[in-house]
mmCIF file of C-alpha atoms in Angstrom:
data_model
loop_
_atom_site.group_PDB
_atom_site.id
_atom_site.type_symbol
_atom_site.label_atom_id
_atom_site.label_comp_id
_atom_site.label_asym_id
_atom_site.label_seq_id
_atom_site.Cartn_x
_atom_site.Cartn_y
_atom_site.Cartn_z
ATOM 1 C CA UNK A 34 -3.090 -22.052 -14.844
ATOM 2 C CA UNK A 35 0.359 -20.728 -13.929
ATOM 3 C CA UNK A 36 1.839 -22.748 -16.777
ATOM 4 C CA UNK A 37 -0.783 -21.455 -19.192
ATOM 5 C CA UNK A 38 -0.063 -17.853 -18.214
ATOM 6 C CA UNK A 39 3.530 -18.247 -19.379
ATOM 7 C CA UNK A 40 2.240 -19.146 -22.826
ATOM 8 C CA UNK A 41 -0.195 -16.249 -23.195
ATOM 9 C CA UNK A 42 0.633 -13.817 -25.962
ATOM 10 C CA UNK A 43 -1.520 -11.033 -24.516
ATOM 11 C CA UNK A 44 -1.218 -10.166 -20.816
ATOM 12 C CA UNK A 45 -3.106 -6.908 -20.167
ATOM 13 C CA UNK A 46 -3.218 -5.283 -16.761
ATOM 14 C CA UNK A 47 -6.673 -5.465 -15.199
ATOM 15 C CA UNK A 48 -7.568 -2.682 -12.781
ATOM 16 C CA UNK A 49 -9.974 -3.849 -10.084
ATOM 17 C CA UNK A 50 -11.902 -0.823 -8.793
ATOM 18 C CA UNK A 51 -13.491 -0.960 -5.345
ATOM 19 C CA UNK A 52 -15.199 1.858 -3.435
ATOM 20 C CA UNK A 53 -15.031 1.265 0.330
ATOM 21 C CA UNK A 54 -17.350 2.632 2.996
ATOM 22 C CA UNK A 55 -17.463 1.499 6.634
ATOM 23 C CA UNK A 56 -16.896 -2.134 5.685
ATOM 24 C CA UNK A 57 -16.535 -4.656 8.525
ATOM 25 C CA UNK A 58 -12.883 -5.573 8.918
ATOM 26 C CA UNK A 59 -13.388 -9.280 8.248
ATOM 27 C CA UNK A 60 -15.204 -8.680 4.939
ATOM 28 C CA UNK A 61 -12.831 -5.957 3.773
ATOM 29 C CA UNK A 62 -9.803 -8.158 4.361
ATOM 30 C CA UNK A 63 -11.434 -11.117 2.608
ATOM 31 C CA UNK A 64 -12.228 -8.884 -0.370
ATOM 32 C CA UNK A 65 -8.678 -7.564 -0.672
ATOM 33 C CA UNK A 66 -7.093 -10.965 -0.082
ATOM 34 C CA UNK A 67 -9.247 -12.488 -2.823
ATOM 35 C CA UNK A 68 -7.583 -10.113 -5.291
ATOM 36 C CA UNK A 69 -4.109 -10.788 -3.915
ATOM 37 C CA UNK A 70 -4.796 -14.515 -4.369
ATOM 38 C CA UNK A 71 -5.415 -14.203 -8.106
ATOM 39 C CA UNK A 72 -3.409 -16.675 -10.151
ATOM 40 C CA UNK A 73 -3.101 -14.098 -12.943
ATOM 41 C CA UNK A 74 -0.482 -11.622 -11.660
ATOM 42 C CA UNK A 75 -1.022 -8.586 -13.886
ATOM 43 C CA UNK A 76 -3.587 -6.650 -11.857
ATOM 44 C CA UNK A 77 -3.900 -3.548 -9.751
ATOM 45 C CA UNK A 78 -6.464 -2.940 -7.019
ATOM 46 C CA UNK A 79 -7.801 0.615 -6.819
ATOM 47 C CA UNK A 80 -9.414 1.202 -3.415
ATOM 48 C CA UNK A 81 -11.187 4.455 -2.550
ATOM 49 C CA UNK A 82 -12.192 5.115 1.047
ATOM 50 C CA UNK A 83 -15.453 7.047 0.669
ATOM 51 C CA UNK A 84 -15.137 9.110 3.841
ATOM 52 C CA UNK A 85 -15.598 6.112 6.153
ATOM 53 C CA UNK A 86 -16.319 7.036 9.775
ATOM 54 C CA UNK A 87 -15.003 3.726 11.161
ATOM 55 C CA UNK A 88 -11.280 4.226 11.818
ATOM 56 C CA UNK A 89 -10.260 0.646 11.006
ATOM 57 C CA UNK A 90 -11.029 1.234 7.318
ATOM 58 C CA UNK A 91 -8.244 3.783 6.840
ATOM 59 C CA UNK A 92 -5.833 1.700 8.908
ATOM 60 C CA UNK A 93 -6.469 -1.470 6.873
ATOM 61 C CA UNK A 94 -6.140 0.275 3.526
ATOM 62 C CA UNK A 95 -2.915 1.989 4.589
ATOM 63 C CA UNK A 96 -1.577 -1.361 5.780
ATOM 64 C CA UNK A 97 -2.167 -2.997 2.410
ATOM 65 C CA UNK A 98 -0.862 -0.133 0.312
ATOM 66 C CA UNK A 99 2.505 -0.325 2.092
ATOM 67 C CA UNK A 100 2.808 -4.106 1.702
ATOM 68 C CA UNK A 101 1.486 -4.636 -1.843
ATOM 69 C CA UNK A 102 2.745 -2.427 -4.710
ATOM 70 C CA UNK A 103 -0.208 -3.395 -6.887
ATOM 71 C CA UNK A 104 -2.663 -1.785 -4.456
ATOM 72 C CA UNK A 105 -3.535 1.904 -4.857
ATOM 73 C CA UNK A 106 -5.517 3.802 -2.220
ATOM 74 C CA UNK A 107 -7.244 7.170 -2.059
ATOM 75 C CA UNK A 108 -8.967 8.533 1.052
ATOM 76 C CA UNK A 109 -11.821 10.984 0.416
ATOM 77 C CA UNK A 110 -12.426 13.731 2.976
ATOM 78 C CA UNK A 111 -16.193 13.394 2.697
ATOM 79 C CA UNK A 112 -18.653 10.750 1.603
ATOM 80 C CA UNK A 113 -19.474 11.079 -2.093
ATOM 81 C CA UNK A 114 -21.662 8.002 -2.489
ATOM 82 C CA UNK A 115 -20.879 4.855 -4.434
ATOM 83 C CA UNK A 116 -20.998 6.545 -7.843
ATOM 84 C CA UNK A 117 -18.661 9.323 -6.730
ATOM 85 C CA UNK A 118 -16.235 6.954 -5.025
ATOM 86 C CA UNK A 119 -16.278 4.637 -8.042
ATOM 87 C CA UNK A 120 -15.368 7.604 -10.254
ATOM 88 C CA UNK A 121 -12.356 8.310 -8.064
ATOM 89 C CA UNK A 122 -11.343 4.635 -8.205
ATOM 90 C CA UNK A 123 -11.635 4.690 -11.987
ATOM 91 C CA UNK A 124 -9.265 7.668 -12.120
ATOM 92 C CA UNK A 125 -6.666 5.637 -10.220
ATOM 93 C CA UNK A 126 -6.885 2.831 -12.787
ATOM 94 C CA UNK A 127 -4.167 2.485 -15.417
ATOM 95 C CA UNK A 128 -4.932 -0.993 -16.788
ATOM 96 C CA UNK A 129 -6.273 -1.819 -20.228
ATOM 97 C CA UNK A 130 -9.385 -3.278 -18.585
ATOM 98 C CA UNK A 131 -11.412 -2.445 -15.483
ATOM 99 C CA UNK A 132 -13.147 -5.001 -13.275
ATOM 100 C CA UNK A 133 -15.776 -3.999 -10.715
ATOM 101 C CA UNK A 134 -15.610 -5.473 -7.205
ATOM 102 C CA UNK A 135 -17.701 -4.443 -4.199
ATOM 103 C CA UNK A 136 -16.002 -3.919 -0.858
ATOM 104 C CA UNK A 137 -17.432 -7.026 0.841
ATOM 105 C CA UNK A 138 -17.462 -9.471 -2.090
ATOM 106 C CA UNK A 139 -14.814 -11.928 -3.296
ATOM 107 C CA UNK A 140 -13.242 -13.203 -6.493
ATOM 108 C CA UNK A 141 -12.212 -16.855 -6.807
ATOM 109 C CA UNK A 142 -8.471 -17.275 -7.561
ATOM 110 C CA UNK A 143 -9.045 -18.132 -11.225
ATOM 111 C CA UNK A 144 -11.304 -15.171 -12.053
ATOM 112 C CA UNK A 145 -8.873 -12.837 -13.805
ATOM 113 C CA UNK A 146 -7.055 -15.737 -15.462
ATOM 114 C CA UNK A 147 -10.292 -16.868 -17.124
ATOM 115 C CA UNK A 148 -10.963 -13.332 -18.334
ATOM 116 C CA UNK A 149 -7.503 -12.942 -19.868
ATOM 117 C CA UNK A 150 -7.630 -16.419 -21.396
ATOM 118 C CA UNK A 151 -10.818 -15.347 -23.197
ATOM 119 C CA UNK A 152 -9.165 -12.115 -24.299
ATOM 120 C CA UNK A 153 -6.345 -14.125 -25.842
ATOM 121 C CA UNK A 154 -8.942 -15.968 -27.906
ATOM 122 C CA UNK A 155 -10.788 -12.747 -28.826
ATOM 123 C CA UNK A 156 -8.587 -9.716 -28.098
ATOM 124 C CA UNK A 157 -10.985 -7.119 -29.514
ATOM 125 C CA UNK A 158 -13.641 -7.735 -26.829
ATOM 126 C CA UNK A 159 -14.773 -4.624 -24.965
ATOM 127 C CA UNK A 160 -16.864 -6.265 -22.233
ATOM 128 C CA UNK A 161 -16.652 -9.648 -20.564
ATOM 129 C CA UNK A 162 -19.059 -10.853 -17.899
ATOM 130 C CA UNK A 163 -19.327 -14.077 -15.925
ATOM 131 C CA UNK A 164 -21.730 -16.118 -13.848
ATOM 132 C CA UNK A 165 -21.920 -15.474 -10.109
ATOM 133 C CA UNK A 166 -23.212 -16.846 -6.827
ATOM 134 C CA UNK A 167 -23.746 -15.597 -3.289
ATOM 135 C CA UNK A 168 -21.899 -16.094 -0.019
ATOM 136 C CA UNK A 169 -23.686 -16.667 3.242
ATOM 137 C CA UNK A 170 -22.167 -15.066 6.352
ATOM 138 C CA UNK A 171 -20.628 -18.430 7.247
ATOM 139 C CA UNK A 172 -18.924 -18.698 3.867
ATOM 140 C CA UNK A 173 -21.326 -21.168 2.225
ATOM 141 C CA UNK A 174 -21.868 -20.567 -1.493
ATOM 142 C CA UNK A 175 -25.536 -20.406 -2.503
ATOM 143 C CA UNK A 176 -27.920 -19.187 -5.222
ATOM 144 C CA UNK A 177 -25.757 -19.587 -8.331
ATOM 145 C CA UNK A 178 -26.856 -17.369 -11.199
ATOM 146 C CA UNK A 179 -26.102 -18.945 -14.583
ATOM 147 C CA UNK A 180 -26.558 -16.103 -17.025
ATOM 148 C CA UNK A 181 -27.485 -16.145 -20.698
ATOM 149 C CA UNK A 182 -25.072 -15.070 -23.380
ATOM 150 C CA UNK A 183 -25.211 -11.460 -24.532
ATOM 151 C CA UNK A 184 -28.831 -10.342 -24.682
ATOM 152 C CA UNK A 185 -29.503 -6.621 -25.294
ATOM 153 C CA UNK A 186 -33.248 -7.149 -24.854
ATOM 154 C CA UNK A 187 -32.794 -8.669 -21.398
ATOM 155 C CA UNK A 188 -30.351 -5.952 -20.358
ATOM 156 C CA UNK A 189 -32.955 -3.362 -21.333
ATOM 157 C CA UNK A 190 -35.318 -4.775 -18.718
ATOM 158 C CA UNK A 191 -32.892 -5.707 -15.916
ATOM 159 C CA UNK A 192 -29.220 -5.692 -15.019
ATOM 160 C CA UNK A 193 -28.616 -9.382 -15.509
ATOM 161 C CA UNK A 194 -24.885 -8.835 -16.104
ATOM 162 C CA UNK A 195 -24.012 -7.436 -12.652
ATOM 163 C CA UNK A 196 -20.684 -9.108 -11.744
ATOM 164 C CA UNK A 197 -18.092 -10.084 -12.608
ATOM 165 C CA UNK A 198 -17.992 -7.488 -15.359
ATOM 166 C CA UNK A 199 -14.751 -6.373 -17.021
ATOM 167 C CA UNK A 200 -14.710 -3.298 -19.290
ATOM 168 C CA UNK A 201 -12.204 -1.920 -21.769
ATOM 169 C CA UNK A 202 -10.963 1.194 -19.966
ATOM 170 C CA UNK A 203 -10.565 3.372 -23.061
ATOM 171 C CA UNK A 204 -14.254 2.964 -23.888
ATOM 172 C CA UNK A 205 -15.211 3.658 -20.271
ATOM 173 C CA UNK A 206 -13.350 6.948 -20.570
ATOM 174 C CA UNK A 207 -15.100 7.785 -23.829
ATOM 175 C CA UNK A 208 -18.549 7.478 -22.228
ATOM 176 C CA UNK A 209 -17.534 9.484 -19.162
ATOM 177 C CA UNK A 210 -17.408 6.675 -16.609
ATOM 178 C CA UNK A 211 -19.868 6.647 -13.721
ATOM 179 C CA UNK A 212 -22.525 9.338 -13.473
ATOM 180 C CA UNK A 213 -23.172 11.070 -10.173
ATOM 181 C CA UNK A 214 -26.641 10.995 -8.662
ATOM 182 C CA UNK A 215 -27.334 7.411 -9.680
ATOM 183 C CA UNK A 216 -26.227 5.647 -6.497
ATOM 184 C CA UNK A 217 -27.725 2.186 -6.407
ATOM 185 C CA UNK A 218 -28.055 1.996 -10.185
ATOM 186 C CA UNK A 219 -24.619 3.261 -11.163
ATOM 187 C CA UNK A 220 -23.470 -0.094 -12.582
ATOM 188 C CA UNK A 221 -26.668 -0.569 -14.576
ATOM 189 C CA UNK A 222 -26.432 2.942 -16.008
ATOM 190 C CA UNK A 223 -22.803 2.313 -16.926
ATOM 191 C CA UNK A 224 -23.648 -0.948 -18.685
ATOM 192 C CA UNK A 225 -26.516 0.570 -20.648
ATOM 193 C CA UNK A 226 -24.356 3.409 -21.950
ATOM 194 C CA UNK A 227 -21.358 1.158 -22.565
ATOM 195 C CA UNK A 228 -23.318 -1.402 -24.577
ATOM 196 C CA UNK A 229 -24.735 1.345 -26.782
ATOM 197 C CA UNK A 230 -21.187 1.767 -28.104
ATOM 198 C CA UNK A 231 -20.136 -1.843 -28.703
ATOM 199 C CA UNK A 232 -21.387 -5.334 -29.402
ATOM 200 C CA UNK A 233 -17.999 -6.921 -28.761
ATOM 201 C CA UNK A 234 -19.312 -8.600 -25.630
ATOM 202 C CA UNK A 235 -18.657 -12.090 -24.291
ATOM 203 C CA UNK A 236 -20.048 -14.255 -21.504
ATOM 204 C CA UNK A 237 -17.850 -16.699 -19.592
ATOM 205 C CA UNK A 238 -20.158 -19.450 -18.355
ATOM 206 C CA UNK A 239 -18.325 -19.976 -15.076
ATOM 207 C CA UNK A 240 -19.036 -18.697 -11.563
ATOM 208 C CA UNK A 241 -16.248 -16.143 -11.115
ATOM 209 C CA UNK A 242 -17.791 -13.754 -8.585
ATOM 210 C CA UNK A 243 -19.036 -14.306 -5.031
ATOM 211 C CA UNK A 244 -21.612 -11.751 -3.855
ATOM 212 C CA UNK A 245 -21.805 -11.649 -0.053
ATOM 213 C CA UNK A 246 -25.161 -11.794 1.728
ATOM 214 C CA UNK A 247 -25.077 -9.743 4.899
ATOM 215 C CA UNK A 248 -27.968 -7.978 6.652
ATOM 216 C CA UNK A 249 -29.003 -4.929 4.663
ATOM 217 C CA UNK A 250 -27.086 -5.856 1.519
ATOM 218 C CA UNK A 251 -28.603 -6.071 -1.956
ATOM 219 C CA UNK A 252 -27.490 -9.696 -2.129
ATOM 220 C CA UNK A 253 -29.794 -10.523 0.789
ATOM 221 C CA UNK A 254 -32.727 -8.665 -0.783
ATOM 222 C CA UNK A 255 -35.826 -10.450 -2.028
ATOM 223 C CA UNK A 256 -35.477 -8.494 -5.233
ATOM 224 C CA UNK A 257 -33.027 -11.110 -6.466
ATOM 225 C CA UNK A 258 -31.156 -9.921 -9.509
ATOM 226 C CA UNK A 259 -32.318 -6.316 -9.402
ATOM 227 C CA UNK A 260 -29.700 -3.611 -10.061
ATOM 228 C CA UNK A 261 -26.928 -3.755 -7.473
ATOM 229 C CA UNK A 262 -26.885 -1.411 -4.538
#
């Protein structure tokens, strides 16, 4: 992959946006380290602390922002919910594309490389999404979700795209980004509005996102592939 990167003609910056709220230290570090471990080097990680009340959150984010120039951090004085915090993270982003990552999930090392490799094949794509699986608390990978190719009818009935999803940032700005008051369905709402504006959408049939199952998380819910919380 490192050799292939040298031969790429198009190497856009991908901004990974992650709202953070009271995340356990072990999961937060694993999330951040999964981005730092990306084989593709042209990324930035935009972390927004959504008024966390657990003091380790601020300390960990400040630690990373001083040691990694590709990490950007904003601390909010009060909790604004996942849609509000995601909006702040989106404002930090400067890349051509935006990838969504939750604060306790992980990306495999090849995730962003596979996205950019596809963009080199089809550079006018506005949205790329991938397959995903889930992580048990002990790190075991389970419940792979092998998604269909682009299906507007299916998206109208459920958020089958979820993650990993990578958006062209200019089009995100045109539609106004995340909408407040839709916490729990903010990603689904974003996808529905985004896909009204473009059909330049591609599916990478590889598991490139690990959704962690912890007590109380949407990944552990019996609702399966319902809109992410």
